[in-house]
């Protein structure tokens, strides 16, 4: 059974960089059948797509966040990571990592999710 | 910045049928598949419906999805107390160089 687990600092100062890692077990992130993505949810609000990265390292980012995002893979550790630079209070959210099932561009969905981790931006 | 619109709430008594709408546009629902996610209180979202109307293994057939034009719907028949959750529709959107968009979310309450 595939499992995903987010990790990272729970508190980040404004203007700094938020760094999160997702550790995958029960499957390989190098599989060509899947991509790996991030979604966030501000407290009491809805879901927002952040972006995803393919097994080969190609990325798709939310245009509204693109200038501040970096996603990467570490196949040796079976992990993928997210960095958001120049954070503000608006970046405070529960961050979820998930596996992306993407057969075609229009056939894109998250079929396995991590439990989520709360990242708070505050001085 | 959600571009898919859902009613904020829906409710029903046990055994009833509840329907949730999801309104989009030609750049998302009108040209791509629709997906539905269920988020139980305090937990991560879970895939409920994929490719408009398919259920992943383990999802009861009480849940069904449909799509027509630029709108989609999720129906829950035989409503149960454990169905009380937030429900989100989603789709790939072809605008702005492409992005995945979620609906605004609907809170389903079992009375």
Coordinates of C-alpha atoms in Angstrom, one line a residue:
Chain A
X1 CA 0.0 0.0 0.0
X2 CA 1.5 3.3 -1.0
X3 CA 2.0 5.8 1.8
X4 CA 3.2 9.4 1.7
X5 CA 4.4 11.5 4.7
X6 CA 5.1 15.2 4.7
X7 CA 7.8 16.7 6.9
X8 CA 9.2 20.1 7.5
X9 CA 9.3 23.0 10.0
X10 CA 6.0 24.0 11.4
X11 CA 7.0 27.6 11.7
X12 CA 8.6 29.9 9.1
X13 CA 9.4 33.6 9.4
X14 CA 8.0 36.1 6.8
X15 CA 10.2 36.6 3.8
X16 CA 12.0 33.3 4.4
X17 CA 11.8 30.0 2.4
X18 CA 9.4 27.3 3.3
X19 CA 10.8 23.8 2.7
X20 CA 8.8 20.6 2.8
X21 CA 9.7 17.0 2.0
X22 CA 7.4 14.1 1.1
X23 CA 8.7 10.6 1.8
X24 CA 7.1 7.9 -0.2
X25 CA 6.9 4.2 0.9
X26 CA 5.4 1.2 -0.8
X27 CA 6.2 2.4 -4.3
X28 CA 9.0 4.2 -6.3
X29 CA 8.8 7.8 -7.3
X30 CA 10.9 6.8 -10.3
X31 CA 7.9 5.0 -11.8
X32 CA 7.0 6.4 -15.2
X33 CA 3.3 6.0 -14.6
X34 CA 3.0 8.7 -12.1
X35 CA 3.7 12.3 -11.1
X36 CA 4.1 13.7 -7.6
X37 CA 2.3 16.8 -6.4
X38 CA 1.5 19.3 -3.7
X39 CA -1.8 20.8 -2.6
X40 CA -2.4 23.3 0.3
X41 CA -5.4 24.3 2.4
X42 CA -5.4 27.5 4.5
X43 CA -7.1 27.0 7.8
X44 CA -10.9 26.8 7.4
X45 CA -10.6 27.3 3.6
X46 CA -10.6 25.3 0.4
X47 CA -8.0 23.4 -1.5
X48 CA -5.4 25.0 -3.8
X49 CA -3.2 23.2 -6.3
X50 CA 0.5 24.1 -5.9
X51 CA 2.1 22.0 -8.6
X52 CA 3.6 18.7 -9.6
X53 CA 6.8 17.0 -10.8
X54 CA 7.2 14.1 -13.1
X55 CA 9.5 11.0 -12.6
X56 CA 11.9 12.7 -15.0
X57 CA 11.9 16.0 -13.1
X58 CA 9.7 18.1 -15.4
X59 CA 7.4 20.5 -13.4
X60 CA 4.0 22.1 -13.6
X61 CA 3.4 25.0 -11.3
X62 CA 0.3 27.0 -10.3
X63 CA 0.8 30.3 -12.3
X64 CA -0.1 32.3 -9.2
X65 CA 2.8 30.8 -7.3
X66 CA 5.2 30.0 -10.0
X67 CA 7.8 32.7 -9.4
X68 CA 8.3 31.5 -5.8
X69 CA 8.2 27.7 -6.3
X70 CA 10.8 25.0 -6.7
X71 CA 10.1 21.3 -6.8
X72 CA 12.6 18.5 -6.9
X73 CA 13.1 14.8 -6.6
X74 CA 15.5 12.7 -4.6
X75 CA 15.2 9.2 -6.0
X76 CA 17.9 7.8 -3.8
X77 CA 15.7 8.6 -0.8
X78 CA 12.4 8.1 -2.6
X79 CA 11.4 11.7 -1.6
X80 CA 10.2 14.8 -3.4
X81 CA 10.4 18.3 -2.1
X82 CA 8.7 21.7 -2.3
X83 CA 10.3 25.1 -1.6
X84 CA 8.3 28.4 -1.5
X85 CA 10.4 31.5 -1.2
X86 CA 9.5 34.9 0.2
X87 CA 6.6 33.6 2.3
X88 CA 3.9 35.7 3.9
X89 CA 1.1 35.0 6.3
X90 CA -1.0 34.1 3.2
X91 CA 1.1 31.0 2.8
X92 CA 0.0 29.6 6.2
X93 CA -1.7 26.4 5.4
X94 CA -1.9 22.6 5.7
X95 CA 0.3 21.3 3.0
X96 CA -0.5 17.9 1.4
X97 CA 1.7 15.8 -0.8
X98 CA 0.1 13.4 -3.2
X99 CA 0.6 11.0 -6.0
X100 CA -0.6 12.3 -9.4
X101 CA -2.3 9.9 -11.9
X102 CA -1.7 11.6 -15.2
X103 CA -2.4 9.7 -18.3
X104 CA -3.0 12.8 -20.4
X105 CA -2.9 16.5 -19.6
X106 CA -6.6 16.5 -19.2
X107 CA -6.7 13.3 -17.1
X108 CA -5.0 14.5 -14.0
X109 CA -5.9 13.5 -10.4
X110 CA -4.6 12.8 -7.0
X111 CA -5.1 9.2 -5.9
X112 CA -3.0 8.9 -2.8
X113 CA -2.5 11.6 -0.3
X114 CA -0.3 12.3 2.7
X115 CA -1.9 13.2 6.1
X116 CA -0.8 16.8 5.7
X117 CA 1.5 19.1 7.7
X118 CA 0.7 22.6 9.0
X119 CA 3.1 25.3 8.1
X120 CA 2.6 28.6 9.8
X121 CA 4.3 31.9 8.7
X122 CA 4.8 34.2 11.6
X123 CA 7.6 36.2 13.2
Chain B
X1 CA -8.9 31.8 -6.6
X2 CA -11.2 28.8 -7.1
X3 CA -12.7 28.8 -10.6
X4 CA -15.1 26.0 -10.1
X5 CA -18.2 27.1 -8.2
X6 CA -20.1 24.9 -5.7
X7 CA -22.9 25.6 -3.2
X8 CA -21.3 26.2 0.2
X9 CA -23.6 23.7 1.9
X10 CA -26.1 20.8 1.4
X11 CA -27.9 18.6 3.8
X12 CA -30.3 15.7 4.1
X13 CA -31.7 13.1 6.4
X14 CA -30.3 9.6 6.5
X15 CA -31.5 7.6 3.5
X16 CA -32.1 10.7 1.4
X17 CA -30.4 11.6 -1.9
X18 CA -28.2 14.7 -2.0
X19 CA -26.8 16.3 -5.1
X20 CA -23.9 18.8 -5.3
X21 CA -23.3 20.9 -8.3
X22 CA -20.0 22.2 -9.8
X23 CA -20.1 25.0 -12.3
X24 CA -17.1 25.7 -14.5
X25 CA -16.3 26.9 -18.0
X26 CA -15.2 25.7 -21.4
X27 CA -11.5 25.8 -20.4
X28 CA -12.0 23.3 -17.6
X29 CA -15.1 21.2 -17.2
X30 CA -16.2 21.9 -20.7
X31 CA -13.1 20.2 -22.2
X32 CA -11.6 18.0 -19.5
X33 CA -12.5 15.3 -17.0
X34 CA -14.1 16.1 -13.6
X35 CA -13.0 14.6 -10.3
X36 CA -14.5 14.6 -6.9
X37 CA -12.8 14.5 -3.5
X38 CA -14.2 13.8 -0.1
X39 CA -12.6 15.4 3.0
X40 CA -13.8 14.0 6.3
X41 CA -13.3 16.3 9.3
X42 CA -9.7 16.6 10.3
X43 CA -8.4 14.3 7.6
X44 CA -6.8 14.5 4.1
X45 CA -8.9 14.6 1.0
X46 CA -9.7 11.3 -0.6
X47 CA -10.5 10.6 -4.3
X48 CA -14.2 9.8 -4.6
X49 CA -14.9 10.0 -8.4
X50 CA -12.5 10.1 -11.3
X51 CA -13.0 10.7 -15.1
X52 CA -16.5 12.2 -14.5
X53 CA -18.2 9.1 -13.2
X54 CA -15.8 6.3 -12.2
X55 CA -15.4 5.1 -8.6
X56 CA -12.1 4.0 -7.2
X57 CA -12.0 0.6 -5.5
X58 CA -13.7 0.8 -2.1
X59 CA -15.9 3.7 -2.8
X60 CA -19.6 2.7 -2.3
X61 CA -21.9 2.8 -5.3
X62 CA -24.0 5.3 -3.4
X63 CA -21.7 7.9 -4.8
X64 CA -22.1 8.8 -8.5
X65 CA -20.8 11.6 -10.8
X66 CA -22.1 13.1 -14.0
X67 CA -21.1 15.9 -16.3
X68 CA -23.0 18.0 -18.9
X69 CA -21.4 20.8 -20.8
X70 CA -19.6 23.1 -18.4
X71 CA -21.2 21.7 -15.2
X72 CA -20.9 18.5 -13.2
X73 CA -22.7 16.9 -10.3
X74 CA -22.1 14.5 -7.5
X75 CA -25.0 12.5 -6.1
X76 CA -25.0 10.7 -2.8
X77 CA -27.9 8.3 -2.5
X78 CA -29.0 6.6 0.7
X79 CA -27.2 9.3 2.8
X80 CA -25.4 8.0 5.9
X81 CA -24.0 9.8 8.9
X82 CA -20.5 9.0 7.8
X83 CA -21.0 10.9 4.6
X84 CA -20.9 14.2 6.6
X85 CA -17.8 15.9 5.0
X86 CA -16.6 18.5 2.7
X87 CA -16.7 17.7 -1.0
X88 CA -14.6 19.3 -3.7
X89 CA -14.8 19.0 -7.5
X90 CA -11.7 19.5 -9.6
X91 CA -10.5 19.6 -13.2
X92 CA -7.6 20.5 -15.3
X93 CA -7.9 24.0 -16.7
X94 CA -6.4 24.9 -20.0
X95 CA -6.1 28.6 -19.3
X96 CA -3.0 30.4 -17.9
X97 CA -0.6 27.8 -19.3
X98 CA -2.5 25.1 -17.6
X99 CA -3.4 24.5 -14.0
X100 CA -5.4 22.1 -11.8
X101 CA -8.4 23.8 -10.3
X102 CA -10.5 22.8 -7.3
X103 CA -14.1 23.8 -6.6
X104 CA -15.0 26.1 -3.7
X105 CA -16.2 23.1 -1.7
X106 CA -19.5 21.9 -0.3
X107 CA -20.1 21.0 3.3
X108 CA -22.6 18.1 3.5
X109 CA -24.5 17.8 6.8
X110 CA -26.5 14.8 7.7
X111 CA -29.5 16.0 9.8

